[in-house]
mmCIF file of C-alpha atoms and ligand atoms in Angstrom:
data_model
loop_
_atom_site.group_PDB
_atom_site.id
_atom_site.type_symbol
_atom_site.label_atom_id
_atom_site.label_comp_id
_atom_site.label_asym_id
_atom_site.label_seq_id
_atom_site.Cartn_x
_atom_site.Cartn_y
_atom_site.Cartn_z
ATOM 1 C CA UNK A 1 39.354 55.246 34.385
ATOM 2 C CA UNK A 2 38.825 51.649 33.332
ATOM 3 C CA UNK A 3 40.591 49.749 30.587
ATOM 4 C CA UNK A 4 37.948 49.294 28.006
ATOM 5 C CA UNK A 5 39.795 47.500 25.296
ATOM 6 C CA UNK A 6 42.971 45.667 24.152
ATOM 7 C CA UNK A 7 44.253 45.997 20.613
ATOM 8 C CA UNK A 8 47.535 45.510 18.733
ATOM 9 C CA UNK A 9 49.432 46.675 15.667
ATOM 10 C CA UNK A 10 52.177 45.239 13.570
ATOM 11 C CA UNK A 11 55.571 46.923 13.362
ATOM 12 C CA UNK A 12 58.060 45.065 11.182
ATOM 13 C CA UNK A 13 58.064 41.527 12.550
ATOM 14 C CA UNK A 14 56.673 42.415 15.950
ATOM 15 C CA UNK A 15 53.114 42.656 17.004
ATOM 16 C CA UNK A 16 52.698 45.287 19.712
ATOM 17 C CA UNK A 17 49.784 45.131 22.069
ATOM 18 C CA UNK A 18 48.247 48.205 23.617
ATOM 19 C CA UNK A 19 45.416 49.049 25.994
ATOM 20 C CA UNK A 20 42.810 51.706 25.281
ATOM 21 C CA UNK A 21 41.312 53.700 28.117
ATOM 22 C CA UNK A 22 38.460 56.037 27.400
ATOM 23 C CA UNK A 23 38.120 59.426 29.013
ATOM 24 C CA UNK A 24 36.299 62.636 28.370
ATOM 25 C CA UNK A 25 39.590 64.373 27.500
ATOM 26 C CA UNK A 26 39.721 65.824 23.961
ATOM 27 C CA UNK A 27 43.113 64.567 22.928
ATOM 28 C CA UNK A 28 44.551 61.129 22.384
ATOM 29 C CA UNK A 29 47.608 60.296 24.440
ATOM 30 C CA UNK A 30 50.071 57.382 24.009
ATOM 31 C CA UNK A 31 52.453 56.317 26.766
ATOM 32 C CA UNK A 32 54.974 53.470 27.193
ATOM 33 C CA UNK A 33 55.255 52.407 30.775
ATOM 34 C CA UNK A 34 58.535 51.349 32.453
ATOM 35 C CA UNK A 35 57.353 47.695 32.162
ATOM 36 C CA UNK A 36 57.029 48.339 28.386
ATOM 37 C CA UNK A 37 53.257 48.353 28.256
ATOM 38 C CA UNK A 38 51.703 50.606 25.645
ATOM 39 C CA UNK A 39 48.755 52.599 26.931
ATOM 40 C CA UNK A 40 46.419 54.745 24.943
ATOM 41 C CA UNK A 41 44.126 57.222 26.518
ATOM 42 C CA UNK A 42 41.470 58.168 23.989
ATOM 43 C CA UNK A 43 38.461 60.526 23.793
ATOM 44 C CA UNK A 44 35.148 58.724 24.278
ATOM 45 C CA UNK A 45 34.002 59.330 20.759
ATOM 46 C CA UNK A 46 37.224 58.326 18.973
ATOM 47 C CA UNK A 47 36.695 55.372 16.640
ATOM 48 C CA UNK A 48 38.747 52.213 17.052
ATOM 49 C CA UNK A 49 40.189 52.539 13.472
ATOM 50 C CA UNK A 50 41.143 56.126 14.113
ATOM 51 C CA UNK A 51 43.020 55.116 17.311
ATOM 52 C CA UNK A 52 44.772 52.252 15.482
ATOM 53 C CA UNK A 53 45.875 54.708 12.765
ATOM 54 C CA UNK A 54 47.239 57.114 15.334
ATOM 55 C CA UNK A 55 49.109 54.395 17.227
ATOM 56 C CA UNK A 56 50.529 52.983 14.007
ATOM 57 C CA UNK A 57 51.684 56.460 12.991
ATOM 58 C CA UNK A 58 53.639 56.704 16.262
ATOM 59 C CA UNK A 59 54.972 53.092 15.860
ATOM 60 C CA UNK A 60 58.556 54.194 15.400
ATOM 61 C CA UNK A 61 58.562 56.145 18.651
ATOM 62 C CA UNK A 62 56.736 53.375 20.543
ATOM 63 C CA UNK A 63 59.152 50.697 19.470
ATOM 64 C CA UNK A 64 62.079 52.907 20.368
ATOM 65 C CA UNK A 65 60.732 53.436 23.810
ATOM 66 C CA UNK A 66 60.265 49.729 24.310
ATOM 67 C CA UNK A 67 63.701 48.836 22.982
ATOM 68 C CA UNK A 68 65.407 51.535 25.039
ATOM 69 C CA UNK A 69 64.075 50.125 28.199
ATOM 70 C CA UNK A 70 64.005 46.412 27.460
ATOM 71 C CA UNK A 71 67.768 46.462 27.934
ATOM 72 C CA UNK A 72 67.173 47.705 31.480
ATOM 73 C CA UNK A 73 66.396 44.079 32.416
ATOM 74 C CA UNK A 74 69.144 41.841 33.826
ATOM 75 C CA UNK A 75 70.231 38.749 32.005
ATOM 76 C CA UNK A 76 70.258 35.494 33.878
ATOM 77 C CA UNK A 77 73.347 33.455 33.283
ATOM 78 C CA UNK A 78 73.644 29.871 34.592
ATOM 79 C CA UNK A 79 76.734 29.325 36.809
ATOM 80 C CA UNK A 80 78.235 26.105 38.072
ATOM 81 C CA UNK A 81 79.874 27.462 41.253
ATOM 82 C CA UNK A 82 83.098 25.595 40.685
ATOM 83 C CA UNK A 83 86.648 26.749 41.484
ATOM 84 C CA UNK A 84 88.020 29.078 38.876
ATOM 85 C CA UNK A 85 84.652 30.490 37.824
ATOM 86 C CA UNK A 86 84.429 34.264 38.103
ATOM 87 C CA UNK A 87 81.657 36.062 39.971
ATOM 88 C CA UNK A 88 81.140 39.813 40.129
ATOM 89 C CA UNK A 89 80.781 41.958 43.214
ATOM 90 C CA UNK A 90 80.419 45.742 42.827
ATOM 91 C CA UNK A 91 81.786 45.483 39.300
ATOM 92 C CA UNK A 92 84.921 43.629 40.343
ATOM 93 C CA UNK A 93 85.533 40.073 39.158
ATOM 94 C CA UNK A 94 86.409 37.585 41.854
ATOM 95 C CA UNK A 95 87.592 34.041 41.188
ATOM 96 C CA UNK A 96 85.669 31.358 43.084
ATOM 97 C CA UNK A 97 87.553 28.931 45.290
ATOM 98 C CA UNK A 98 85.572 25.959 46.576
ATOM 99 C CA UNK A 99 87.125 24.129 49.477
ATOM 100 C CA UNK A 100 85.807 21.015 51.300
ATOM 101 C CA UNK A 101 85.316 21.838 54.981
ATOM 102 C CA UNK A 102 83.286 20.498 57.929
ATOM 103 C CA UNK A 103 81.225 23.705 58.182
ATOM 104 C CA UNK A 104 79.787 25.997 55.526
ATOM 105 C CA UNK A 105 81.216 29.516 55.174
ATOM 106 C CA UNK A 106 81.773 32.153 52.514
ATOM 107 C CA UNK A 107 84.167 35.018 52.570
ATOM 108 C CA UNK A 108 86.294 37.316 50.457
ATOM 109 C CA UNK A 109 90.040 36.758 50.417
ATOM 110 C CA UNK A 110 91.773 39.383 48.241
ATOM 111 C CA UNK A 111 90.657 38.678 44.628
ATOM 112 C CA UNK A 112 88.808 35.438 45.547
ATOM 113 C CA UNK A 113 85.440 34.493 46.951
ATOM 114 C CA UNK A 114 86.092 31.456 49.117
ATOM 115 C CA UNK A 115 83.363 28.922 49.723
ATOM 116 C CA UNK A 116 84.003 26.334 52.479
ATOM 117 C CA UNK A 117 81.440 23.578 52.549
ATOM 118 C CA UNK A 118 80.944 19.901 53.398
ATOM 119 C CA UNK A 119 78.659 19.766 50.333
ATOM 120 C CA UNK A 120 81.050 20.975 47.654
ATOM 121 C CA UNK A 121 79.213 19.033 44.968
ATOM 122 C CA UNK A 122 75.875 20.668 45.648
ATOM 123 C CA UNK A 123 75.388 23.480 43.116
ATOM 124 C CA UNK A 124 72.231 24.600 44.941
ATOM 125 C CA UNK A 125 74.022 24.824 48.315
ATOM 126 C CA UNK A 126 76.923 26.853 46.865
ATOM 127 C CA UNK A 127 74.469 29.158 45.059
ATOM 128 C CA UNK A 128 72.668 29.747 48.377
ATOM 129 C CA UNK A 129 76.010 30.616 50.079
ATOM 130 C CA UNK A 130 76.890 33.112 47.352
ATOM 131 C CA UNK A 131 73.451 34.629 47.637
ATOM 132 C CA UNK A 132 74.017 35.057 51.337
ATOM 133 C CA UNK A 133 77.196 36.986 50.628
ATOM 134 C CA UNK A 134 75.402 39.174 48.057
ATOM 135 C CA UNK A 135 72.705 39.813 50.527
ATOM 136 C CA UNK A 136 75.089 41.061 53.187
ATOM 137 C CA UNK A 137 76.915 43.257 50.735
ATOM 138 C CA UNK A 138 73.728 44.608 49.226
ATOM 139 C CA UNK A 139 72.327 45.517 52.659
ATOM 140 C CA UNK A 140 75.584 47.296 53.421
ATOM 141 C CA UNK A 141 75.973 49.072 50.101
ATOM 142 C CA UNK A 142 72.470 50.014 48.835
ATOM 143 C CA UNK A 143 71.327 52.113 51.808
ATOM 144 C CA UNK A 144 74.592 54.072 51.586
ATOM 145 C CA UNK A 145 74.213 54.641 47.816
ATOM 146 C CA UNK A 146 70.580 55.739 48.372
ATOM 147 C CA UNK A 147 71.870 58.341 50.859
ATOM 148 C CA UNK A 148 74.359 59.530 48.348
ATOM 149 C CA UNK A 149 71.949 59.857 45.446
ATOM 150 C CA UNK A 150 68.965 61.271 47.392
ATOM 151 C CA UNK A 151 70.157 64.883 47.652
ATOM 152 C CA UNK A 152 70.026 65.341 43.904
ATOM 153 C CA UNK A 153 66.254 64.761 44.070
ATOM 154 C CA UNK A 154 65.610 66.849 47.210
ATOM 155 C CA UNK A 155 64.622 69.887 45.111
ATOM 156 C CA UNK A 156 61.819 67.860 43.578
ATOM 157 C CA UNK A 157 60.328 67.111 47.013
ATOM 158 C CA UNK A 158 61.134 63.378 46.778
ATOM 159 C CA UNK A 159 61.049 61.930 50.251
ATOM 160 C CA UNK A 160 63.457 59.310 51.427
ATOM 161 C CA UNK A 161 61.757 56.042 50.340
ATOM 162 C CA UNK A 162 61.686 52.792 52.196
ATOM 163 C CA UNK A 163 64.300 50.561 50.565
ATOM 164 C CA UNK A 164 63.377 46.902 49.795
ATOM 165 C CA UNK A 165 66.121 44.632 48.560
ATOM 166 C CA UNK A 166 64.946 41.367 46.949
ATOM 167 C CA UNK A 167 65.567 39.122 43.990
ATOM 168 C CA UNK A 168 63.786 40.401 40.871
ATOM 169 C CA UNK A 169 63.529 38.485 37.690
ATOM 170 C CA UNK A 170 62.965 41.119 35.024
ATOM 171 C CA UNK A 171 64.122 44.381 36.428
ATOM 172 C CA UNK A 172 66.955 46.148 38.221
ATOM 173 C CA UNK A 173 64.570 48.107 40.336
ATOM 174 C CA UNK A 174 61.172 49.673 40.663
ATOM 175 C CA UNK A 175 59.404 52.456 42.422
ATOM 176 C CA UNK A 176 56.163 51.143 43.771
ATOM 177 C CA UNK A 177 52.792 52.996 44.117
ATOM 178 C CA UNK A 178 53.311 52.784 47.899
ATOM 179 C CA UNK A 179 56.551 54.790 47.326
ATOM 180 C CA UNK A 180 58.952 52.010 48.129
ATOM 181 C CA UNK A 181 62.214 51.807 46.250
ATOM 182 C CA UNK A 182 62.833 48.147 45.357
ATOM 183 C CA UNK A 183 66.324 47.141 44.191
ATOM 184 C CA UNK A 184 67.214 43.795 42.629
ATOM 185 C CA UNK A 185 69.614 41.860 44.914
ATOM 186 C CA UNK A 186 71.733 40.935 41.848
ATOM 187 C CA UNK A 187 72.481 44.668 41.313
ATOM 188 C CA UNK A 188 75.213 44.229 43.956
ATOM 189 C CA UNK A 189 77.230 42.656 41.219
ATOM 190 C CA UNK A 190 77.246 45.939 39.229
ATOM 191 C CA UNK A 191 79.769 48.743 39.601
ATOM 192 C CA UNK A 192 78.728 51.291 42.217
ATOM 193 C CA UNK A 193 78.185 54.016 39.619
ATOM 194 C CA UNK A 194 75.642 51.710 37.845
ATOM 195 C CA UNK A 195 73.989 50.993 41.245
ATOM 196 C CA UNK A 196 73.664 54.818 41.617
ATOM 197 C CA UNK A 197 72.148 55.022 38.084
ATOM 198 C CA UNK A 198 69.360 52.475 38.975
ATOM 199 C CA UNK A 199 68.630 54.317 42.227
ATOM 200 C CA UNK A 200 68.416 57.691 40.372
ATOM 201 C CA UNK A 201 66.340 56.066 37.612
ATOM 202 C CA UNK A 202 63.762 54.846 40.190
ATOM 203 C CA UNK A 203 63.818 58.059 42.269
ATOM 204 C CA UNK A 204 62.979 59.988 39.074
ATOM 205 C CA UNK A 205 59.914 57.742 38.783
ATOM 206 C CA UNK A 206 58.777 59.122 42.134
ATOM 207 C CA UNK A 207 58.117 62.289 40.129
ATOM 208 C CA UNK A 208 57.344 60.907 36.661
ATOM 209 C CA UNK A 209 56.133 57.330 36.188
ATOM 210 C CA UNK A 210 57.158 56.993 32.479
ATOM 211 C CA UNK A 211 60.438 57.644 30.649
ATOM 212 C CA UNK A 212 59.159 60.738 28.858
ATOM 213 C CA UNK A 213 60.747 64.134 28.436
ATOM 214 C CA UNK A 214 60.097 65.157 32.063
ATOM 215 C CA UNK A 215 61.765 61.975 33.389
ATOM 216 C CA UNK A 216 64.797 62.645 31.151
ATOM 217 C CA UNK A 217 64.985 66.248 32.248
ATOM 218 C CA UNK A 218 65.052 65.096 35.921
ATOM 219 C CA UNK A 219 67.821 62.565 35.144
ATOM 220 C CA UNK A 220 69.884 65.082 33.087
ATOM 221 C CA UNK A 221 69.848 67.430 36.041
ATOM 222 C CA UNK A 222 70.359 64.924 38.878
ATOM 223 C CA UNK A 223 72.861 62.670 37.013
ATOM 224 C CA UNK A 224 74.174 64.265 33.823
ATOM 225 C CA UNK A 225 76.071 61.124 32.730
ATOM 226 C CA UNK A 226 73.133 58.712 33.290
ATOM 227 C CA UNK A 227 73.155 57.587 29.631
ATOM 228 C CA UNK A 228 76.760 56.304 29.875
ATOM 229 C CA UNK A 229 75.957 54.541 33.085
ATOM 230 C CA UNK A 230 72.858 52.948 31.589
ATOM 231 C CA UNK A 231 74.927 51.626 28.618
ATOM 232 C CA UNK A 232 77.660 50.380 30.972
ATOM 233 C CA UNK A 233 75.073 48.425 32.991
ATOM 234 C CA UNK A 234 73.555 46.957 29.856
ATOM 235 C CA UNK A 235 76.937 45.901 28.509
ATOM 236 C CA UNK A 236 78.270 44.483 31.754
ATOM 237 C CA UNK A 237 78.656 40.744 32.212
ATOM 238 C CA UNK A 238 75.741 40.430 34.604
HETATM 239 ZN ZN1 LIG B 1 62.077 53.177 34.577
#
């Protein structure tokens, strides 16, 4: 199935682009992908104007799908990495303490994250140290959370995916066509129950690629309070 055309429609102030794929199926189908792309699969003989009219008519639903999941993306705040600044780890706020020292080190001391460094003025160096701490914590926490969430999807035949932890710019996670579960390193800043939500969200994509009714049914069964967790993640300080 090849993408044969690109088109767009206006909804309020926004212009929303969509792709049109032609097939020999008899019904037109509109989906919004997790990355907020609008895809239309249309019968071979359907006229472009007819497709546009159908898409326009579903405009409210399409925009709602996009808006629902746009908020799934992390915000990117700029931090200075100076003493007194707060940084999150597993939903807990830690106050940063930057100390001049002959060697670089980073560790947690009660409610503080302590950075020891000979280069206390280098924002980039301190950011790298904090990232190092986040990496260690993420590699400790995420595999354990995946193990905890997995059983809820066992009945759907979802196999334990390979877990990849890396920085992601626009998303908290993804489930790749090669069936890898990718989690954003920054997610380690979120509360554990939000980490679990992202894992469940992506595992449900192992069964259903979009956020349609089937995906929601899977989520409702595996994690009945997923909507609250989703809102919590969106409203967190990350
Ligand atoms: Zn998704």
